[in-house]
Amino acid sequence: MPRMIVDCDPGHDDAIALIVAHEYAEVVGVTTVAGNAPLSATTTNALLMMALLGVDTPVYSGASEALAGPAPHAQAVHGSSGLGGVTRMEHDRTVAGTDAVGFLLDAPRPDDWIVALGPLTNLALAIERDPGWVRRVAGISIMGGSAGVGNVTRVAEFNIWADPEAAARVFRSGADLTMCGLNLTHQFRSSDAVTERLRNVDSPLAAFAVESFDYLHARMAEFIGSRDAALHDPCAVLAVTHPELLETEMRAVDVETTGTLTRGMTVVDQRVTRRRDPNNVRVAYRIDAAGAMDVTLAALGVS
Ligand code: BDR
Ligand code: CA
């Protein structure tokens, strides 16, 4: 089983990713960042997920702001709490600490992965404190960016757009990087048919997933006119736990931090010429969506 630290901003798809991660990896710790909702909410949600999972994985809270200032949120999609529409079980879990960056720097062993599911602020701060850190981990698997369409803007995806300066630092850090961008994650979607399969499972995790998908599907109906919802964050976990489900290509990728129309864009060198810039990122292009859904549903107790 691979070992990983999950840096996240739960968030509905982060929550499903945490469930998948705990099924197929040894999760050494969870660090939280402001993103889908303010830091206090994403941290509360991470603790709720640990309680639902019945695991003792330590949760460390991290950055409440982007490097350049206040963090934007995605509460229109995820709800003001970051996990709209879900029942919250009673529990007495608290954070193990508030120095997520210190935990990221101290905890990993050389074969540990960092899986980043939110804005990259915590990771950028870790690199600032110790640029050699990225060479002491197996790699960083990121849900973020795109080798195509954006979601917040025409070309920018939320996690990168929310803190482009942080993302630029991570992409230029020399880390072994895998990027699961929107061009990939839009291939992996939940649907009402998936929710129906989960309704037959009698477990707190499946009940959570039903409420989560019902909420997300209603938001998608409002925003894009179709109820299916891309399951972005689980893709970055699966890139580590089930790499055979993904097809990747090495590419040169940089983050635009100044463009008027393109701030927060991951600019991927997809030229066919031999004069391409040096590759720094393993870009995921295709996912076996049926296989990924089987693996995800198995983690939620569907046999
Ligand atoms: C990403 O943004 C967030 O809203 C999701 O949790 C995911 O990490 C998709 O753009
Ligand atoms: Ca996320």
GROMACS .gro file of C-alpha atoms and ligand atoms in nm:
model
  314
    1MET     CA    1   0.000   0.000   0.000
    2PRO     CA    2   0.141   0.344  -0.085
    3ARG     CA    3   0.176   0.599   0.197
    4MET     CA    4   0.051   0.954   0.152
    5ILE     CA    5  -0.025   1.285   0.315
    6VAL     CA    6  -0.345   1.440   0.178
    7ASP     CA    7  -0.353   1.822   0.160
    8CYS     CA    8  -0.714   1.926   0.100
    9ASP     CA    9  -1.003   2.173   0.130
   10PRO     CA   10  -1.313   1.953   0.183
   11GLY     CA   11  -1.533   2.007  -0.024
   12HIS     CA   12  -1.752   1.726  -0.155
   13ASP     CA   13  -1.504   1.570  -0.395
   14ASP     CA   14  -1.223   1.608  -0.140
   15ALA     CA   15  -1.439   1.410   0.103
   16ILE     CA   16  -1.485   1.126  -0.146
   17ALA     CA   17  -1.110   1.141  -0.217
   18LEU     CA   18  -1.036   1.104   0.156
   19ILE     CA   19  -1.254   0.791   0.163
   20VAL     CA   20  -1.075   0.644  -0.141
   21ALA     CA   21  -0.735   0.732   0.006
   22HIS     CA   22  -0.808   0.559   0.337
   23GLU     CA   23  -0.921   0.244   0.155
   24TYR     CA   24  -0.621   0.203  -0.074
   25ALA     CA   25  -0.333   0.388   0.097
   26GLU     CA   26  -0.179   0.437   0.437
   27VAL     CA   27  -0.273   0.799   0.505
   28VAL     CA   28  -0.004   0.939   0.733
   29GLY     CA   29  -0.183   1.270   0.788
   30VAL     CA   30  -0.430   1.518   0.648
   31THR     CA   31  -0.347   1.887   0.613
   32THR     CA   32  -0.609   2.150   0.540
   33VAL     CA   33  -0.607   2.473   0.345
   34ALA     CA   34  -0.860   2.745   0.269
   35GLY     CA   35  -1.025   2.679  -0.065
   36ASN     CA   36  -1.377   2.555  -0.125
   37ALA     CA   37  -1.466   2.725   0.206
   38PRO     CA   38  -1.272   2.918   0.474
   39LEU     CA   39  -1.002   2.724   0.662
   40SER     CA   40  -1.215   2.677   0.975
   41ALA     CA   41  -1.481   2.502   0.764
   42THR     CA   42  -1.245   2.286   0.557
   43THR     CA   43  -1.073   2.175   0.880
   44THR     CA   44  -1.406   2.098   1.049
   45ASN     CA   45  -1.499   1.894   0.743
   46ALA     CA   46  -1.171   1.701   0.742
   47LEU     CA   47  -1.230   1.610   1.109
   48LEU     CA   48  -1.585   1.499   1.025
   49MET     CA   49  -1.449   1.269   0.755
   50MET     CA   50  -1.198   1.112   0.998
   51ALA     CA   51  -1.486   1.051   1.240
   52LEU     CA   52  -1.703   0.898   0.967
   53LEU     CA   53  -1.416   0.679   0.854
   54GLY     CA   54  -1.343   0.580   1.215
   55VAL     CA   55  -0.970   0.646   1.171
   56ASP     CA   56  -0.715   0.829   1.388
   57THR     CA   57  -0.535   1.002   1.100
   58PRO     CA   58  -0.404   1.332   1.241
   59VAL     CA   59  -0.544   1.651   1.089
   60TYR     CA   60  -0.330   1.967   1.081
   61SER     CA   61  -0.476   2.299   0.972
   62GLY     CA   62  -0.269   2.524   0.749
   63ALA     CA   63  -0.300   2.837   0.540
   64SER     CA   64  -0.610   3.054   0.575
   65GLU     CA   65  -0.506   3.293   0.297
   66ALA     CA   66  -0.342   3.267  -0.044
   67LEU     CA   67   0.018   3.391  -0.075
   68ALA     CA   68  -0.102   3.719  -0.228
   69GLY     CA   69  -0.396   3.782   0.007
   70PRO     CA   70  -0.747   3.668   0.096
   71ALA     CA   71  -0.841   3.325  -0.040
   72PRO     CA   72  -1.140   3.299  -0.275
   73HIS     CA   73  -1.393   3.024  -0.203
   74ALA     CA   74  -1.625   2.796  -0.403
   75GLN     CA   75  -1.925   2.798  -0.171
   76ALA     CA   76  -2.171   2.830  -0.460
   77VAL     CA   77  -2.082   2.471  -0.552
   78HIS     CA   78  -1.996   2.318  -0.214
   79GLY     CA   79  -2.226   2.516   0.020
   80SER     CA   80  -2.132   2.776   0.281
   81SER     CA   81  -2.001   2.500   0.512
   82GLY     CA   82  -1.800   2.342   0.229
   83LEU     CA   83  -2.010   2.026   0.267
   84GLY     CA   84  -2.364   2.144   0.203
   85GLY     CA   85  -2.647   1.896   0.243
   86VAL     CA   86  -2.470   1.634   0.455
   87THR     CA   87  -2.571   1.508   0.798
   88ARG     CA   88  -2.301   1.581   1.057
   89MET     CA   89  -2.240   1.304   1.308
   90GLU     CA   90  -2.150   1.400   1.665
   91HIS     CA   91  -1.781   1.348   1.745
   92ASP     CA   92  -1.511   1.493   1.966
   93ARG     CA   93  -1.219   1.508   1.723
   94THR     CA   94  -0.985   1.806   1.726
   95VAL     CA   95  -0.685   1.907   1.519
   96ALA     CA   96  -0.346   1.757   1.603
   97GLY     CA   97  -0.191   2.098   1.535
   98THR     CA   98  -0.217   2.420   1.339
   99ASP     CA   99   0.123   2.402   1.165
  100ALA     CA  100   0.037   2.202   0.854
  101VAL     CA  101   0.356   2.324   0.688
  102GLY     CA  102   0.570   2.196   0.977
  103PHE     CA  103   0.391   1.860   0.957
  104LEU     CA  104   0.444   1.842   0.579
  105LEU     CA  105   0.814   1.912   0.627
  106ASP     CA  106   0.873   1.671   0.916
  107ALA     CA  107   0.641   1.376   0.857
  108PRO     CA  108   0.717   1.217   0.523
  109ARG     CA  109   0.943   0.923   0.455
  110PRO     CA  110   1.115   0.910   0.113
  111ASP     CA  111   0.850   0.681  -0.033
  112ASP     CA  112   0.557   0.895   0.083
  113TRP     CA  113   0.337   1.079  -0.167
  114ILE     CA  114   0.188   1.420  -0.119
  115VAL     CA  115  -0.162   1.435  -0.270
  116ALA     CA  116  -0.280   1.794  -0.315
  117LEU     CA  117  -0.653   1.851  -0.360
  118GLY     CA  118  -0.689   2.223  -0.291
  119PRO     CA  119  -0.502   2.549  -0.355
  120LEU     CA  120  -0.127   2.482  -0.327
  121THR     CA  121  -0.055   2.738  -0.051
  122ASN     CA  122   0.063   2.489   0.216
  123LEU     CA  123   0.294   2.316  -0.030
  124ALA     CA  124   0.441   2.646  -0.151
  125LEU     CA  125   0.509   2.753   0.208
  126ALA     CA  126   0.680   2.420   0.274
  127ILE     CA  127   0.901   2.471  -0.032
  128GLU     CA  128   0.979   2.825   0.080
  129ARG     CA  129   1.093   2.697   0.421
  130ASP     CA  130   1.289   2.407   0.275
  131PRO     CA  131   1.337   2.384  -0.106
  132GLY     CA  132   1.496   2.038  -0.062
  133TRP     CA  133   1.172   1.895   0.082
  134VAL     CA  134   1.037   1.801  -0.262
  135ARG     CA  135   1.328   1.562  -0.310
  136ARG     CA  136   1.252   1.385   0.018
  137VAL     CA  137   0.908   1.265  -0.098
  138ALA     CA  138   0.812   1.015  -0.368
  139GLY     CA  139   0.617   1.277  -0.560
  140ILE     CA  140   0.329   1.520  -0.555
  141SER     CA  141  -0.001   1.427  -0.718
  142ILE     CA  142  -0.208   1.738  -0.783
  143MET     CA  143  -0.574   1.787  -0.869
  144GLY     CA  144  -0.546   2.121  -1.037
  145GLY     CA  145  -0.502   2.302  -1.361
  146SER     CA  146  -0.596   2.178  -1.703
  147ALA     CA  147  -0.447   2.087  -2.038
  148GLY     CA  148  -0.759   2.242  -2.189
  149VAL     CA  149  -1.071   2.409  -2.057
  150GLY     CA  150  -1.089   2.603  -1.728
  151ASN     CA  151  -1.375   2.627  -1.479
  152VAL     CA  152  -1.339   2.957  -1.288
  153THR     CA  153  -1.229   3.137  -1.603
  154ARG     CA  154  -1.208   3.019  -1.964
  155VAL     CA  155  -0.862   2.878  -1.900
  156ALA     CA  156  -0.806   2.864  -1.522
  157GLU     CA  157  -0.907   2.586  -1.285
  158PHE     CA  158  -1.012   2.674  -0.926
  159ASN     CA  159  -0.722   2.524  -0.723
  160ILE     CA  160  -0.457   2.697  -0.934
  161TRP     CA  161  -0.656   3.020  -0.984
  162ALA     CA  162  -0.715   3.050  -0.607
  163ASP     CA  163  -0.340   3.087  -0.543
  164PRO     CA  164  -0.142   3.113  -0.869
  165GLU     CA  165   0.178   3.231  -0.696
  166ALA     CA  166   0.178   2.918  -0.479
  167ALA     CA  167   0.107   2.694  -0.777
  168ALA     CA  168   0.387   2.855  -0.980
  169ARG     CA  169   0.632   2.783  -0.699
  170VAL     CA  170   0.524   2.418  -0.676
  171PHE     CA  171   0.537   2.364  -1.055
  172ARG     CA  172   0.891   2.511  -1.066
  173SER     CA  173   1.013   2.327  -0.754
  174GLY     CA  174   1.179   2.029  -0.922
  175ALA     CA  175   0.934   1.789  -0.754
  176ASP     CA  176   0.817   1.473  -0.928
  177LEU     CA  177   0.475   1.614  -1.024
  178THR     CA  178   0.161   1.449  -1.156
  179MET     CA  179  -0.116   1.682  -1.271
  180CYS     CA  180  -0.476   1.562  -1.279
  181GLY     CA  181  -0.639   1.863  -1.442
  182LEU     CA  182  -0.990   1.930  -1.566
  183ASN     CA  183  -0.905   1.776  -1.905
  184LEU     CA  184  -0.883   1.447  -1.710
  185THR     CA  185  -1.129   1.489  -1.423
  186HIS     CA  186  -1.419   1.581  -1.652
  187GLN     CA  187  -1.397   1.221  -1.779
  188PHE     CA  188  -1.480   1.082  -1.432
  189ARG     CA  189  -1.833   1.171  -1.322
  190SER     CA  190  -2.089   1.065  -1.067
  191SER     CA  191  -2.451   1.039  -1.180
  192ASP     CA  192  -2.790   0.962  -1.028
  193ALA     CA  193  -2.737   0.600  -1.135
  194VAL     CA  194  -2.428   0.590  -0.911
  195THR     CA  195  -2.627   0.739  -0.622
  196GLU     CA  196  -2.894   0.470  -0.666
  197ARG     CA  197  -2.632   0.197  -0.627
  198LEU     CA  198  -2.512   0.362  -0.305
  199ARG     CA  199  -2.864   0.383  -0.161
  200ASN     CA  200  -2.862   0.003  -0.130
  201VAL     CA  201  -2.555   0.006   0.096
  202ASP     CA  202  -2.625   0.027   0.470
  203SER     CA  203  -2.324   0.217   0.606
  204PRO     CA  204  -2.248   0.568   0.731
  205LEU     CA  205  -1.997   0.624   0.449
  206ALA     CA  206  -2.245   0.525   0.177
  207ALA     CA  207  -2.514   0.740   0.341
  208PHE     CA  208  -2.269   1.032   0.340
  209ALA     CA  209  -2.188   0.975  -0.029
  210VAL     CA  210  -2.560   0.966  -0.120
  211GLU     CA  211  -2.619   1.304   0.050
  212SER     CA  212  -2.300   1.446  -0.100
  213PHE     CA  213  -2.384   1.335  -0.457
  214ASP     CA  214  -2.748   1.447  -0.426
  215TYR     CA  215  -2.626   1.794  -0.321
  216LEU     CA  216  -2.359   1.815  -0.593
  217HIS     CA  217  -2.594   1.690  -0.864
  218ALA     CA  218  -2.850   1.958  -0.774
  219ARG     CA  219  -2.580   2.228  -0.796
  220MET     CA  220  -2.465   2.094  -1.135
  221ALA     CA  221  -2.823   2.102  -1.263
  222GLU     CA  222  -2.835   2.472  -1.165
  223PHE     CA  223  -2.496   2.563  -1.309
  224ILE     CA  224  -2.450   2.346  -1.619
  225GLY     CA  225  -2.796   2.204  -1.684
  226SER     CA  226  -2.693   1.842  -1.630
  227ARG     CA  227  -2.688   1.658  -1.295
  228ASP     CA  228  -2.366   1.460  -1.351
  229ALA     CA  229  -2.073   1.592  -1.146
  230ALA     CA  230  -1.702   1.557  -1.217
  231LEU     CA  231  -1.526   1.378  -0.930
  232HIS     CA  232  -1.209   1.584  -0.955
  233ASP     CA  233  -1.018   1.509  -0.636
  234PRO     CA  234  -1.040   1.127  -0.626
  235CYS     CA  235  -0.847   1.126  -0.956
  236ALA     CA  236  -0.531   1.257  -0.785
  237VAL     CA  237  -0.556   0.982  -0.522
  238LEU     CA  238  -0.612   0.716  -0.788
  239ALA     CA  239  -0.306   0.843  -0.977
  240VAL     CA  240  -0.105   0.711  -0.680
  241THR     CA  241  -0.308   0.408  -0.571
  242HIS     CA  242  -0.421   0.284  -0.916
  243PRO     CA  243  -0.183   0.439  -1.173
  244GLU     CA  244  -0.284   0.174  -1.427
  245LEU     CA  245  -0.620   0.353  -1.462
  246LEU     CA  246  -0.456   0.668  -1.603
  247GLU     CA  247  -0.262   0.751  -1.917
  248THR     CA  248  -0.005   1.026  -1.874
  249GLU     CA  249   0.251   1.215  -2.081
  250MET     CA  250   0.550   1.417  -1.963
  251ARG     CA  251   0.506   1.786  -2.051
  252ALA     CA  252   0.648   2.127  -1.970
  253VAL     CA  253   0.393   2.310  -1.758
  254ASP     CA  254   0.408   2.659  -1.608
  255VAL     CA  255   0.153   2.864  -1.419
  256GLU     CA  256   0.051   3.204  -1.553
  257THR     CA  257   0.051   3.460  -1.272
  258THR     CA  258   0.018   3.789  -1.458
  259GLY     CA  259  -0.210   3.749  -1.763
  260THR     CA  260  -0.521   3.966  -1.774
  261LEU     CA  261  -0.727   3.683  -1.921
  262THR     CA  262  -0.507   3.393  -1.821
  263ARG     CA  263  -0.404   3.440  -1.455
  264GLY     CA  264  -0.411   3.097  -1.291
  265MET     CA  265  -0.383   2.903  -1.617
  266THR     CA  266  -0.154   2.600  -1.637
  267VAL     CA  267   0.023   2.657  -1.967
  268VAL     CA  268   0.104   2.312  -2.105
  269ASP     CA  269   0.354   2.270  -2.386
  270GLN     CA  270   0.169   2.041  -2.625
  271ARG     CA  271   0.363   2.132  -2.937
  272VAL     CA  272   0.464   1.842  -3.154
  273THR     CA  273   0.791   2.008  -3.256
  274ARG     CA  274   1.118   1.883  -3.108
  275ARG     CA  275   1.180   2.231  -2.967
  276ARG     CA  276   0.951   2.173  -2.671
  277ASP     CA  277   1.055   2.317  -2.334
  278PRO     CA  278   1.201   2.070  -2.079
  279ASN     CA  279   0.934   1.849  -1.925
  280ASN     CA  280   0.859   1.900  -1.556
  281VAL     CA  281   0.513   1.744  -1.508
  282ARG     CA  282   0.344   1.410  -1.574
  283VAL     CA  283   0.015   1.532  -1.722
  284ALA     CA  284  -0.278   1.290  -1.699
  285TYR     CA  285  -0.480   1.279  -2.022
  286ARG     CA  286  -0.706   0.977  -1.996
  287ILE     CA  287  -0.874   0.779  -1.718
  288ASP     CA  288  -1.051   0.445  -1.733
  289ALA     CA  289  -1.369   0.597  -1.591
  290ALA     CA  290  -1.553   0.268  -1.546
  291GLY     CA  291  -1.255   0.115  -1.366
  292ALA     CA  292  -1.214   0.426  -1.150
  293MET     CA  293  -1.584   0.417  -1.057
  294ASP     CA  294  -1.560   0.048  -0.959
  295VAL     CA  295  -1.265   0.125  -0.731
  296THR     CA  296  -1.442   0.429  -0.582
  297LEU     CA  297  -1.769   0.245  -0.523
  298ALA     CA  298  -1.582  -0.048  -0.365
  299ALA     CA  299  -1.431   0.199  -0.115
  300LEU     CA  300  -1.789   0.306  -0.036
  301GLY     CA  301  -1.898  -0.054   0.025
  302VAL     CA  302  -2.065  -0.136  -0.309
  303SER     CA  303  -1.984  -0.499  -0.392
  304BDR     C1  304  -1.131   2.163  -0.771
  304BDR     O1  305  -1.189   2.278  -0.707
  304BDR     C2  306  -1.265   2.240  -0.597
  304BDR     O2  307  -1.390   2.305  -0.598
  304BDR     C3  308  -1.276   2.090  -0.599
  304BDR     O3  309  -1.273   2.038  -0.466
  304BDR     C4  310  -1.155   2.046  -0.677
  304BDR     O4  311  -1.044   2.029  -0.593
  304BDR     C5  312  -1.192   2.148  -0.910
  304BDR     O5  313  -1.167   2.263  -0.985
  305CA      CA  314  -1.061   2.021  -0.352
   0.00000   0.00000   0.00000
